[in-house]
mmCIF file of C-alpha atoms in Angstrom:
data_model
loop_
_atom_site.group_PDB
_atom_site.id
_atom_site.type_symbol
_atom_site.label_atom_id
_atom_site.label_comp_id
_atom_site.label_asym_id
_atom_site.label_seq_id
_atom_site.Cartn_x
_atom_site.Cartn_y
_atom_site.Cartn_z
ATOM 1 C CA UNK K 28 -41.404 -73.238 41.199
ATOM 2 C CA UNK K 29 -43.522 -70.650 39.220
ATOM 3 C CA UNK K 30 -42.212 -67.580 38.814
ATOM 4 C CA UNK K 31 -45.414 -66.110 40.169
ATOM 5 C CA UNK K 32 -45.188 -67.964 43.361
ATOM 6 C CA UNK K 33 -42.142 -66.002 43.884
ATOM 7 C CA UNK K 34 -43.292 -62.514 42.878
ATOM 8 C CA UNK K 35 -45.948 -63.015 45.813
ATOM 9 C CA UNK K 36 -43.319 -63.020 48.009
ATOM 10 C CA UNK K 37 -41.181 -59.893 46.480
ATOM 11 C CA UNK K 38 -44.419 -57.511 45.325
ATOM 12 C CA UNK K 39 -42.663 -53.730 45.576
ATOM 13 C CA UNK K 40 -44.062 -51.193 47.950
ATOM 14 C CA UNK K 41 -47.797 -49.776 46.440
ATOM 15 C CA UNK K 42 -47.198 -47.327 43.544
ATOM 16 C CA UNK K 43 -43.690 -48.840 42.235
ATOM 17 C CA UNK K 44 -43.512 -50.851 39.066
ATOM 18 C CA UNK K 45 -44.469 -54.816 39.730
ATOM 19 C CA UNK K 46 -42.080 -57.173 37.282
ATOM 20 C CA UNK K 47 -43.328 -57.656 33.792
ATOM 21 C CA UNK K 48 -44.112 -61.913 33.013
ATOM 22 C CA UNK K 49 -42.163 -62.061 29.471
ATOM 23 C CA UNK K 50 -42.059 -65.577 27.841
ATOM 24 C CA UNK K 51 -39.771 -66.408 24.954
ATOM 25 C CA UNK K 52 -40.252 -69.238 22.999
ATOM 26 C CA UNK K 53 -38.066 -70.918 20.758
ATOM 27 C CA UNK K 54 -39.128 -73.858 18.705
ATOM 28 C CA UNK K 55 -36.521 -76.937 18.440
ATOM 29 C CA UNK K 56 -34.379 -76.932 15.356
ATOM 30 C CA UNK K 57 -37.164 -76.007 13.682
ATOM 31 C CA UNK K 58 -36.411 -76.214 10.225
ATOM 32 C CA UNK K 59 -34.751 -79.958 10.783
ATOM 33 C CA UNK K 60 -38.038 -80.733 13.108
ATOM 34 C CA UNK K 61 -40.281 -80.063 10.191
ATOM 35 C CA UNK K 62 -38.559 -82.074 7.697
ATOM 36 C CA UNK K 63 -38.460 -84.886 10.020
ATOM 37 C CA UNK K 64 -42.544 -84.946 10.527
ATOM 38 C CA UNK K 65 -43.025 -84.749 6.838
ATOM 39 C CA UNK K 66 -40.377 -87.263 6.053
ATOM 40 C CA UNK K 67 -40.751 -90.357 8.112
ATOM 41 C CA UNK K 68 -37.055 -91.584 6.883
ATOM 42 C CA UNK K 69 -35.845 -89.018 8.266
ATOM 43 C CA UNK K 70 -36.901 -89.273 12.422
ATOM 44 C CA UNK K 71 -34.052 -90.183 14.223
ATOM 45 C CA UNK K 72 -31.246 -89.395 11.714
ATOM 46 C CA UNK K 73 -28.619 -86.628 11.202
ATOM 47 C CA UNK K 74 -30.257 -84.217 9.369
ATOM 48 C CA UNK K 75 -29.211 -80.478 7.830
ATOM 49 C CA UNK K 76 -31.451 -77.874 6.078
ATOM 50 C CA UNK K 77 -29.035 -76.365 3.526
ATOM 51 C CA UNK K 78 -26.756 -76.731 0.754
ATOM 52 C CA UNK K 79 -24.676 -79.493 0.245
ATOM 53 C CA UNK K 80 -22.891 -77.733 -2.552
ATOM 54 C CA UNK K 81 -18.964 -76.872 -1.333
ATOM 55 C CA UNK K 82 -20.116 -73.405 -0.853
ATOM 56 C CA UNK K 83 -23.207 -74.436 0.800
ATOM 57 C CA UNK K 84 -23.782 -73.515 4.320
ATOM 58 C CA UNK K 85 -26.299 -74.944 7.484
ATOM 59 C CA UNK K 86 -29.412 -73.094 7.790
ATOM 60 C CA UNK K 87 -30.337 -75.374 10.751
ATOM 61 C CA UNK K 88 -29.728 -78.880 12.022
ATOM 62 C CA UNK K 89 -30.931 -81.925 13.642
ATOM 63 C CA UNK K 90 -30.167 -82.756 17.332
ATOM 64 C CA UNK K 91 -29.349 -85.757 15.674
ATOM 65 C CA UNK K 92 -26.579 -83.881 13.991
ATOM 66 C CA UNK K 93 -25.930 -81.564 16.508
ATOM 67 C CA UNK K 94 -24.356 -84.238 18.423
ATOM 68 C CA UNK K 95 -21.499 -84.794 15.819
ATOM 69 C CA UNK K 96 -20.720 -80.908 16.357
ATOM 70 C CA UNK K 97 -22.628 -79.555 13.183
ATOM 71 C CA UNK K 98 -24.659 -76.095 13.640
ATOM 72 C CA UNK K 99 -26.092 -73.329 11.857
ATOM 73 C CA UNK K 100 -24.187 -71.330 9.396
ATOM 74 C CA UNK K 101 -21.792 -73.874 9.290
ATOM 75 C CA UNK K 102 -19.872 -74.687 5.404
ATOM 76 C CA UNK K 103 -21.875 -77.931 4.642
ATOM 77 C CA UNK K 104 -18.139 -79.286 3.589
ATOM 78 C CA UNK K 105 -17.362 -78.900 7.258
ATOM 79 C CA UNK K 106 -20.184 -79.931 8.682
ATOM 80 C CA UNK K 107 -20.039 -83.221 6.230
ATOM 81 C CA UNK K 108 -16.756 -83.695 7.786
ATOM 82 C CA UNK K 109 -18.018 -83.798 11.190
ATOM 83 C CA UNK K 110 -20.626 -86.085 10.284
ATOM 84 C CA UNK K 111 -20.423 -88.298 7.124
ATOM 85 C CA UNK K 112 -23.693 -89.605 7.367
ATOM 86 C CA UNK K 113 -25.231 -86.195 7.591
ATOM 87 C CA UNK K 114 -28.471 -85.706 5.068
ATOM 88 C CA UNK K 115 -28.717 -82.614 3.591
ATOM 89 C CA UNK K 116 -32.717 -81.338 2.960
ATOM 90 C CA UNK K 117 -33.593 -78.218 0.430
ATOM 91 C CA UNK K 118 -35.440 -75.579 2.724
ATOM 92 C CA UNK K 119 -39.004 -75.280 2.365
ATOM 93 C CA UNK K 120 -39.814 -71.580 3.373
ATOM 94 C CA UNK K 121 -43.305 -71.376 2.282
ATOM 95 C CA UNK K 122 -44.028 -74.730 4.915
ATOM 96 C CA UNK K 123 -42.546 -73.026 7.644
ATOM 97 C CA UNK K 124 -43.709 -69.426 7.191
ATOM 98 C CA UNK K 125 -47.100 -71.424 7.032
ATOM 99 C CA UNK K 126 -45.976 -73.172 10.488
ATOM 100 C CA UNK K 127 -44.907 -69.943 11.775
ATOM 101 C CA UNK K 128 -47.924 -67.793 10.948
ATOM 102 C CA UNK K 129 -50.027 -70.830 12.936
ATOM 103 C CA UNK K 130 -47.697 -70.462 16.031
ATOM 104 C CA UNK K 131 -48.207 -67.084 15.580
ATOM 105 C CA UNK K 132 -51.747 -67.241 16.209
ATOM 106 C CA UNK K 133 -51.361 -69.547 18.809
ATOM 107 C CA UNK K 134 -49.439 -66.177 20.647
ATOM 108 C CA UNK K 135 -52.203 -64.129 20.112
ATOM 109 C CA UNK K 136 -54.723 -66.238 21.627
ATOM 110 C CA UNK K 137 -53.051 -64.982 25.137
ATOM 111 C CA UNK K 138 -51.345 -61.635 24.203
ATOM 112 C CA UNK K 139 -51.437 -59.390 21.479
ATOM 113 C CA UNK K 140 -47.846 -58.419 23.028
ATOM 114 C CA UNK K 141 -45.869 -60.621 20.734
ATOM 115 C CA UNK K 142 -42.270 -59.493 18.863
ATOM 116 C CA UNK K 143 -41.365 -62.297 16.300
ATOM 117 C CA UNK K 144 -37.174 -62.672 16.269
ATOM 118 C CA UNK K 145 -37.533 -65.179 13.427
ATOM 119 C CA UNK K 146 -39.957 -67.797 12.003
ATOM 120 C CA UNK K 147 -38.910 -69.948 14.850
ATOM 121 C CA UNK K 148 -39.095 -68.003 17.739
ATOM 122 C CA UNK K 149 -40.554 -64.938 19.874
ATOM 123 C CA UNK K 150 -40.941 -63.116 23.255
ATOM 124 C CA UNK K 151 -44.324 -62.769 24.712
ATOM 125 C CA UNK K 152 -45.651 -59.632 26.792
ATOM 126 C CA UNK K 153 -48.120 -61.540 29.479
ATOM 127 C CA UNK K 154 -48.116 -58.796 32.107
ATOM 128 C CA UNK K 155 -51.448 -58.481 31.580
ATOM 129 C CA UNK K 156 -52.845 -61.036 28.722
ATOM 130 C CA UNK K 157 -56.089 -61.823 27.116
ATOM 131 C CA UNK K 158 -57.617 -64.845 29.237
ATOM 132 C CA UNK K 159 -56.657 -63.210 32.692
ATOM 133 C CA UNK K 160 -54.491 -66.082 33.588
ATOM 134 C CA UNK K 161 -52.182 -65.073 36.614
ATOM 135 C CA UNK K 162 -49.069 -67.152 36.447
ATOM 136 C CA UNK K 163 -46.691 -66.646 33.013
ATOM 137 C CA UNK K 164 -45.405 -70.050 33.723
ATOM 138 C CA UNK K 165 -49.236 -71.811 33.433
ATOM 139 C CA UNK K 166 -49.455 -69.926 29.919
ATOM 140 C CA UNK K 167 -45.913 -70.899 28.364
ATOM 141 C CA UNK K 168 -47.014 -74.624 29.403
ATOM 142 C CA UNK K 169 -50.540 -74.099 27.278
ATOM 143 C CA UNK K 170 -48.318 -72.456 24.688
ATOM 144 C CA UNK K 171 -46.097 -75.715 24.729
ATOM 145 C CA UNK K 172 -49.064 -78.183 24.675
ATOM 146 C CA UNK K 173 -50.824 -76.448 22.081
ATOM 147 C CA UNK K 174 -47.993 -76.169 19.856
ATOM 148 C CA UNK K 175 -47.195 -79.449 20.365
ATOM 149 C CA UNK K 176 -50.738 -80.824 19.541
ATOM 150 C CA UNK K 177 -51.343 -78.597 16.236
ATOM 151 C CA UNK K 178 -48.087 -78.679 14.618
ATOM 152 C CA UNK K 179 -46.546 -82.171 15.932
ATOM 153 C CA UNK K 180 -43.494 -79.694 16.814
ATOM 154 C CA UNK K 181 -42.126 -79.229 20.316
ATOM 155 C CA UNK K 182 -41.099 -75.651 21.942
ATOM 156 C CA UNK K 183 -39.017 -74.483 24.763
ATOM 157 C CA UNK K 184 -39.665 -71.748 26.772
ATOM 158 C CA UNK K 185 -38.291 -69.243 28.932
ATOM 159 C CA UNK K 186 -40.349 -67.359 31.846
ATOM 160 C CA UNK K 187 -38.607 -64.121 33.062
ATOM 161 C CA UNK K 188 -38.983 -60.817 34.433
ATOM 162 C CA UNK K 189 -37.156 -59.271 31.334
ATOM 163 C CA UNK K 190 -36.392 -60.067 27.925
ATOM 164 C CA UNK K 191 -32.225 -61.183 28.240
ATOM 165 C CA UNK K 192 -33.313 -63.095 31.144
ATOM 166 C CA UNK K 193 -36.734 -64.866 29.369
ATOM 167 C CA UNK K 194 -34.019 -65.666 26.518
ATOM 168 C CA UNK K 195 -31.748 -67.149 28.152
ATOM 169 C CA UNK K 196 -34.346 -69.545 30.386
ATOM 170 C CA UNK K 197 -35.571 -70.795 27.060
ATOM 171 C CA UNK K 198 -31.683 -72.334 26.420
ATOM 172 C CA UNK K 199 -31.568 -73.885 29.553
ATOM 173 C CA UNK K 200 -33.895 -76.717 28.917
ATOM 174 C CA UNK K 201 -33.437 -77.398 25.321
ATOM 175 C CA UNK K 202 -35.010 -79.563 23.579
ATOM 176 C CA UNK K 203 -38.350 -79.609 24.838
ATOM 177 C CA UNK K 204 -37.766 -77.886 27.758
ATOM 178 C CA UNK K 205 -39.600 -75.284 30.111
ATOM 179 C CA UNK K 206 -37.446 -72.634 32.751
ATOM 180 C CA UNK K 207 -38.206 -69.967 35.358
ATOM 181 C CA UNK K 208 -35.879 -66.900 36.254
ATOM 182 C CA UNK K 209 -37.429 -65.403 39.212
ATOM 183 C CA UNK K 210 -36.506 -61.815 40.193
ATOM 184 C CA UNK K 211 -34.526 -63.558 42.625
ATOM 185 C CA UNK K 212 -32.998 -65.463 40.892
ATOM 186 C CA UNK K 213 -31.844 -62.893 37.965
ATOM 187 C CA UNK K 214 -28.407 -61.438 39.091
ATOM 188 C CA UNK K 215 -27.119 -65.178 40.636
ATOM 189 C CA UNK K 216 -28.112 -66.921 37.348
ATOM 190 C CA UNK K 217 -26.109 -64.045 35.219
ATOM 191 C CA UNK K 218 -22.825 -64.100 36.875
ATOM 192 C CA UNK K 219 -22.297 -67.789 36.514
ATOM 193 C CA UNK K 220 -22.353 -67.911 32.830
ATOM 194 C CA UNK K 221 -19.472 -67.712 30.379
ATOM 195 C CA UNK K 222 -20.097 -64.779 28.295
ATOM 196 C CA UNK K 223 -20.874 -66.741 25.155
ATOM 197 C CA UNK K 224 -24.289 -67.131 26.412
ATOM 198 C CA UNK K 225 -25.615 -63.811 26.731
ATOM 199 C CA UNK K 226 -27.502 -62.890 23.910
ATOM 200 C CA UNK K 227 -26.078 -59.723 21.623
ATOM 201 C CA UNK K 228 -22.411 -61.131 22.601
ATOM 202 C CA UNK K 229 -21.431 -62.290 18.940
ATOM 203 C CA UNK K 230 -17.631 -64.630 18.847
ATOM 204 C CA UNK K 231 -15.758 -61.728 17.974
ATOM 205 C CA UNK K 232 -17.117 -59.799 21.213
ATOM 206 C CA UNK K 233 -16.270 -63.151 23.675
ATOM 207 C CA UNK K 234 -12.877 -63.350 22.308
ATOM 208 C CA UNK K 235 -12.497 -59.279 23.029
ATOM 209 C CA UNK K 236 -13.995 -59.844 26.353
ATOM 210 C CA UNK K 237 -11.621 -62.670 27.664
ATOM 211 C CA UNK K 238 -8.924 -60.196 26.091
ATOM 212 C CA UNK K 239 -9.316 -58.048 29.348
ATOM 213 C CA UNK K 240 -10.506 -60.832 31.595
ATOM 214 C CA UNK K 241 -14.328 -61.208 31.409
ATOM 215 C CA UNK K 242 -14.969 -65.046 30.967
ATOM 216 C CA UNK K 243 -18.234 -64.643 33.033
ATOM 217 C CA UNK K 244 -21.247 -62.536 34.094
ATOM 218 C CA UNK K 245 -19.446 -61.872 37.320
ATOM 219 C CA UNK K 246 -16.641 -60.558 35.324
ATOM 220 C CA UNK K 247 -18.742 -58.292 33.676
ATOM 221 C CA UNK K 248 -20.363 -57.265 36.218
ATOM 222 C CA UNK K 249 -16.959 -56.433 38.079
ATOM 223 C CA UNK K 250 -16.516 -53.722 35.317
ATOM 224 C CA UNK K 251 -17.984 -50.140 35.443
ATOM 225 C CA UNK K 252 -19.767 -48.585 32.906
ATOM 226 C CA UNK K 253 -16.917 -46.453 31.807
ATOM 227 C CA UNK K 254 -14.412 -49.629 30.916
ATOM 228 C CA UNK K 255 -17.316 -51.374 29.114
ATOM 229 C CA UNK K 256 -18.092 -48.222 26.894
ATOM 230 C CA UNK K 257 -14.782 -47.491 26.167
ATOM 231 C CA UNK K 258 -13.636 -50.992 25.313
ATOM 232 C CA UNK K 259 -17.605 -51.958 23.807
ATOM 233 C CA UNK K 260 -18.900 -48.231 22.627
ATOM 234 C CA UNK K 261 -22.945 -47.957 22.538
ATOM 235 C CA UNK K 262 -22.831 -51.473 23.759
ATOM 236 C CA UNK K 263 -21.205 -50.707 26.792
ATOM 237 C CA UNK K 264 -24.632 -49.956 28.961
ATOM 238 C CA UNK K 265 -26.421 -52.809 27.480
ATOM 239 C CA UNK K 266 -23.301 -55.086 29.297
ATOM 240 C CA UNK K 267 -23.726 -53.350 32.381
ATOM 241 C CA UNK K 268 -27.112 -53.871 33.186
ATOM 242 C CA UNK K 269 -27.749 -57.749 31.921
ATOM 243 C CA UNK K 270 -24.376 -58.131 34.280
ATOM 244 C CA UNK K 271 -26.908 -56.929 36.817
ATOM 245 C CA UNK K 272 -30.041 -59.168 35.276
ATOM 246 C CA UNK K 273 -31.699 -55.538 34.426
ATOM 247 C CA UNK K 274 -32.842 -55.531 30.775
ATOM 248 C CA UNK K 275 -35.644 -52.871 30.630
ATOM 249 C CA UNK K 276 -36.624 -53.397 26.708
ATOM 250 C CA UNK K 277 -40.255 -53.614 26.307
ATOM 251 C CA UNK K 278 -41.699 -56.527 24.222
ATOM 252 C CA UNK K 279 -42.215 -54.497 20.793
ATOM 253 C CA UNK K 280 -44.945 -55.857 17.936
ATOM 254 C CA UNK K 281 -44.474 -56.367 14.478
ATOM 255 C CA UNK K 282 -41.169 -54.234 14.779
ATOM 256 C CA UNK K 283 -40.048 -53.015 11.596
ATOM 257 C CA UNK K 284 -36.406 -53.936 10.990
ATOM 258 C CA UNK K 285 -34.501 -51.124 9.224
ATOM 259 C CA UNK K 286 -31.640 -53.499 7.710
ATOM 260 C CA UNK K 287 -30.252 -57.294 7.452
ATOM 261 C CA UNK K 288 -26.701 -57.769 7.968
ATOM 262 C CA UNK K 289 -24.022 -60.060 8.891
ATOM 263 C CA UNK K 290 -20.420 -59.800 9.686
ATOM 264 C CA UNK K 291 -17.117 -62.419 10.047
ATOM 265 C CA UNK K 292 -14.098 -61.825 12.074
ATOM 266 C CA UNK K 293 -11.452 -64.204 10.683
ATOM 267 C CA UNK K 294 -9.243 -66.027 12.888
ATOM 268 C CA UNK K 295 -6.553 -65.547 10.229
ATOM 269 C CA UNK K 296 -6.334 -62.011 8.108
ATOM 270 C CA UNK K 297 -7.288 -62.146 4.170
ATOM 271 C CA UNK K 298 -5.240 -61.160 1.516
ATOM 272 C CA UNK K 299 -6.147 -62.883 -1.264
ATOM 273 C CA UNK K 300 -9.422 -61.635 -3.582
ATOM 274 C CA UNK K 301 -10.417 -65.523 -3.820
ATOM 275 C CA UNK K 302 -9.772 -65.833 -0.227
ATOM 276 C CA UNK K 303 -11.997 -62.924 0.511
ATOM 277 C CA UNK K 304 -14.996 -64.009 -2.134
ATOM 278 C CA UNK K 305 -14.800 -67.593 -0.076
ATOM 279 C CA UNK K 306 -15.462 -66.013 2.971
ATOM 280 C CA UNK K 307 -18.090 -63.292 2.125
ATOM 281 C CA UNK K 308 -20.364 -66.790 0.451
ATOM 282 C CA UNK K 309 -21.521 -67.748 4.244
ATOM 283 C CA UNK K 310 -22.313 -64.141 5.208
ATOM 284 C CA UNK K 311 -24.294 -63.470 2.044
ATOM 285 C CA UNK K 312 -25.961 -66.951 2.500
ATOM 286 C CA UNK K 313 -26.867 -65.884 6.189
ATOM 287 C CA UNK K 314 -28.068 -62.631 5.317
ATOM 288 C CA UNK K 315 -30.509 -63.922 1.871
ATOM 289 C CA UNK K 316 -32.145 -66.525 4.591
ATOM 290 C CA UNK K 317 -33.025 -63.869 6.737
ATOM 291 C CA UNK K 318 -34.378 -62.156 3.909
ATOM 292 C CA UNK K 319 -36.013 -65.441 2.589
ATOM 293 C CA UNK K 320 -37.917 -66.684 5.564
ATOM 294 C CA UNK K 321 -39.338 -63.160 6.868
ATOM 295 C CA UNK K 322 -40.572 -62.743 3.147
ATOM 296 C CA UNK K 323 -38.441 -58.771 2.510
ATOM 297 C CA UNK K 324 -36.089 -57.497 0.182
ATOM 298 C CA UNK K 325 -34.194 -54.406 0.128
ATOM 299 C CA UNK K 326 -32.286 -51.934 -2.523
ATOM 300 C CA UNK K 327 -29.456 -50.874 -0.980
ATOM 301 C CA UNK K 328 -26.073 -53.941 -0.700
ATOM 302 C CA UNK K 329 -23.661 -52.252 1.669
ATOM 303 C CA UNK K 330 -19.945 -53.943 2.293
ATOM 304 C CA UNK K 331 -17.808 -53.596 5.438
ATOM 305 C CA UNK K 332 -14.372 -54.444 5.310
ATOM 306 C CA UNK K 333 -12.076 -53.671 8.173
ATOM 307 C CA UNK K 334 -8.689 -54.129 7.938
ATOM 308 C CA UNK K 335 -5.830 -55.598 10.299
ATOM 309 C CA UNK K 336 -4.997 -52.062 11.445
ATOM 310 C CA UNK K 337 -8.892 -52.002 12.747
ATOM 311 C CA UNK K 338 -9.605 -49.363 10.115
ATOM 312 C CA UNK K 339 -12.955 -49.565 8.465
ATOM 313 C CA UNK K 340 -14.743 -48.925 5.146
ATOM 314 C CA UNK K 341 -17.872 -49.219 3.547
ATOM 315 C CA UNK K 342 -18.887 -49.599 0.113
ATOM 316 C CA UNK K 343 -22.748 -49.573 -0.840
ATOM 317 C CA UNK K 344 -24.825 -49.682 -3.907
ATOM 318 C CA UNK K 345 -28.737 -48.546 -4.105
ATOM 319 C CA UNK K 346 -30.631 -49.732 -7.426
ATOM 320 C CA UNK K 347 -34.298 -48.798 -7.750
ATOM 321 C CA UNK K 348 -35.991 -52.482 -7.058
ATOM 322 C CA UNK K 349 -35.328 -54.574 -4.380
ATOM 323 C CA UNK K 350 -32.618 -57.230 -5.005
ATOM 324 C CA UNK K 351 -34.300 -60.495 -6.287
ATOM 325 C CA UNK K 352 -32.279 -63.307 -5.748
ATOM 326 C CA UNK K 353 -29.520 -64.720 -3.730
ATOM 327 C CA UNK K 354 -27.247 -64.815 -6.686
ATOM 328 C CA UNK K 355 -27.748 -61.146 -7.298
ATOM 329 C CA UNK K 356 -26.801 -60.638 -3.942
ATOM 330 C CA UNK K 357 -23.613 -62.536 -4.550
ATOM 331 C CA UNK K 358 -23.163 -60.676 -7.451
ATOM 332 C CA UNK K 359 -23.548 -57.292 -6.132
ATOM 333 C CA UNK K 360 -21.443 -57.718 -3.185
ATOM 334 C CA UNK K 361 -18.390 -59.057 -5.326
ATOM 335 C CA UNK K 362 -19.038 -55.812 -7.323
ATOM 336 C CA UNK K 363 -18.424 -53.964 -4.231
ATOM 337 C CA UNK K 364 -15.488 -56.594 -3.210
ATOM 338 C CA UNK K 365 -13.665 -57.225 -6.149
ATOM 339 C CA UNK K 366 -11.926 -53.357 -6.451
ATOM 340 C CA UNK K 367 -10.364 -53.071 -3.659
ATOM 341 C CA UNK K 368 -7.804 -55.954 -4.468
ATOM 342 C CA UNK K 369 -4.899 -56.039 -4.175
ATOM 343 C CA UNK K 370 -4.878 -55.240 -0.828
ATOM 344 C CA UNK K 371 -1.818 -53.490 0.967
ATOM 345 C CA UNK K 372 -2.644 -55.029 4.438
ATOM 346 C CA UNK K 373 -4.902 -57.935 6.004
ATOM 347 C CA UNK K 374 -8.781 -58.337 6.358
ATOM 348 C CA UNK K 375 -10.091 -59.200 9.142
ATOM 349 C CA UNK K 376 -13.245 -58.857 8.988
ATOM 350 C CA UNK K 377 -16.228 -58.784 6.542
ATOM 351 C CA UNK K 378 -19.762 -57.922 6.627
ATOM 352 C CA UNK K 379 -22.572 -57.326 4.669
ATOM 353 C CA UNK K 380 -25.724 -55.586 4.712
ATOM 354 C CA UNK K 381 -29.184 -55.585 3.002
ATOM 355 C CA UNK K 382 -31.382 -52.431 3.899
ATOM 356 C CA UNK K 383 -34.709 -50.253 2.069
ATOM 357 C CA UNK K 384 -36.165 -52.693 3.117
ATOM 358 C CA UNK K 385 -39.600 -53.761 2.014
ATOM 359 C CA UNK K 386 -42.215 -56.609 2.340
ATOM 360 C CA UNK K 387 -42.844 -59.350 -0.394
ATOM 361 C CA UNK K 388 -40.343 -61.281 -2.654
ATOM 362 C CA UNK K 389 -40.882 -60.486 -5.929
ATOM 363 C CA UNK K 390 -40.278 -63.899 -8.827
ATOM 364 C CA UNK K 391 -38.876 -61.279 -11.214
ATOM 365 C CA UNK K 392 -37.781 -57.863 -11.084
ATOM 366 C CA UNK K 393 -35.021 -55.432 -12.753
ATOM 367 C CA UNK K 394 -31.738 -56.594 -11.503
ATOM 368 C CA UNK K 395 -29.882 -53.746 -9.662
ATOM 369 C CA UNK K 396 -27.294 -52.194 -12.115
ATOM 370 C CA UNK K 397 -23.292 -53.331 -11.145
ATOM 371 C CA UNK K 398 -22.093 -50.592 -13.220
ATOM 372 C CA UNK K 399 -19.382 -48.707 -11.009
#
């Protein structure tokens, strides 16, 4: 059922605000997808974009290899482990920022509404679009079939009334998959699903949230907004609404991100410098992709440590061009690292953070001084 043959039937009085028609599409293991149309060995087999170096790390994988457990950001080691006969492919960034940008237009055709998340997927204002086409569902099916026929790439996609809702219909179907939230629908869907699945709820936050007994959106929702903000801080509101399937965040154009970070929570505390330089290589790795296939750099490398006692530091360094290269990165962030061994109590958790940001990767430029 469309999600427009539902609204029909739940328009608001005259004068209050009608639902908003947001798509999000996601394409299917993209990266993996486009080495397997360019490689013909390669349909049908176990496949990982990444190093396969023992420090490497998963930028994306098969559904082929997906089955033997491997994922994103995963240590290629491990995910070798999982799957012996796994292939490891060099990314291509220029191919799929060129795959992207065509997708891209693609949007526009219908909306000029569009907020990229990554090369490989976006959400889609179609409240009111360009070719006047009622239902949201009939346009993420063109979407899908044009996709499909211009890139030899397949899509899923998500039809909602919000954007938490429009995210999580495009998961539902996966791989080439299409799903409807109605407004209906919204608040029932929610509180059946572990929290893992809601977007913006990160490992670290699950594990905290089954802490004090929220393993589901009807947990959450059980909570007022005072226990989530004291337990989750400025995240607590955002938890209280998508408990309630309200996510009022409009779809936002060519936002301009203000910094590229990512963080670890270890299972087991760090105390070791070579333990801690081990586990800062994926997070680097993860951030530097980012950086690599949205085509940005920044200046300033800023480190987050916090300890076993919860207390937290930062340590950041600004040099006057944009860091280069992912080695530099490494580099910089060991800088940062490296002094505050020997430690007196545990890590557990590390992050970094890439920000001044700017467009354009530059082949050579001044390296940032690691002078202390």
């Amino acid at each position: 059922m469309r999600l427009d043959d539902i609204e029909q039937e739940e328009l608001p009085p005259p004068g209050a605000d009608r639902p908003r028609k947001i798509i999000h599409v996601d394409m299917d293991a993209f990266y993996a997808s486009v080495e397997q149309r360019d490689n013909p060995e390669l349909r049908g087999k176990p496949v990982a974009v990444g190093g396969s170096q023992q420090r490497g790390v998963v930028a994306a994988a098969s559904y082929e290899a997906r089955k033997f457990g491997v994922r994103s950001a995963m240590p290629s080691i491990t995910a070798k482990r999982k799957c012996p006969n796994l292939i490891f492919v060099r990314p291509r960034f220029d191919v799929y920022r060129a795959i992207s940008q065509r997708i891209r237009e693609i949007f526009s055709e219908y909306t000029s509404l569009i907020e990229p998340l990554s090369l490989d997927e976006a959400y889609l204002d179609v409240t009111e679009n360009k070719k006047g086409i009622a239902s949201a569902t009939q346009i993420a099916e063109e979407i899908r079939a044009k996709i499909r026929a211009e890139t030899m790439l397949t899509a899923s996609a998500g039809v909602s009334y919000n954007k938490f809702l429009a995210k999580l219909a495009s998961d539902h179907n996966k791989p080439d998959g299409l799903f409807v939230i109605t407004p209906k629908m919204g608040a029932r869907f929610v509180e059946t699903l572990p929290v893992e699945k809601f977007h913006g709820v990160g490992p670290a936050t699950a594990a905290k949230m089954r802490r004090l007994g929220i393993e589901t959106g009807l947990d959450l929702r059980g909570r007022s907004m005072a226990f989530l903000q004291q337990h989750f801080g400025k995240s607590g509101p955002y938890f209280y609404w998508i408990a309630r399937g309200v996510d009022d965040r409009p779809v936002r154009p060519d936002r301009i991100r203000k910094s590229v970070g990512a963080e670890n929570t270890f299972s087991t505390d760090l105390h070791r410098l070579e333990d801690a330089q081990q586990a800062l290589t994926p997070i680097i790795e993860k951030v530097w992709r980012y950086c690599e296939s949205h085509n940005i750099r920044g200046r300033t490398v800023t480190l987050k440590v916090k300890y076993t006692d919860f207390q937290q530091i930062t340590r950041s360094r600004t040099g006057e061009r944009p860091v280069a290269t992912l080695v530099e990165l490494q580099q910089i962030s060991h800088v940062l690292l490296d002094p505050l061994f020997p430690v007196t109590k545990g890590i557990r958790l590390l992050g970094v953070t890439l920000s001044s940001l700017e467009e354009g990767a530059p082949q050579s430029l001044p390296q940032l001084s690691l002078t202390l």
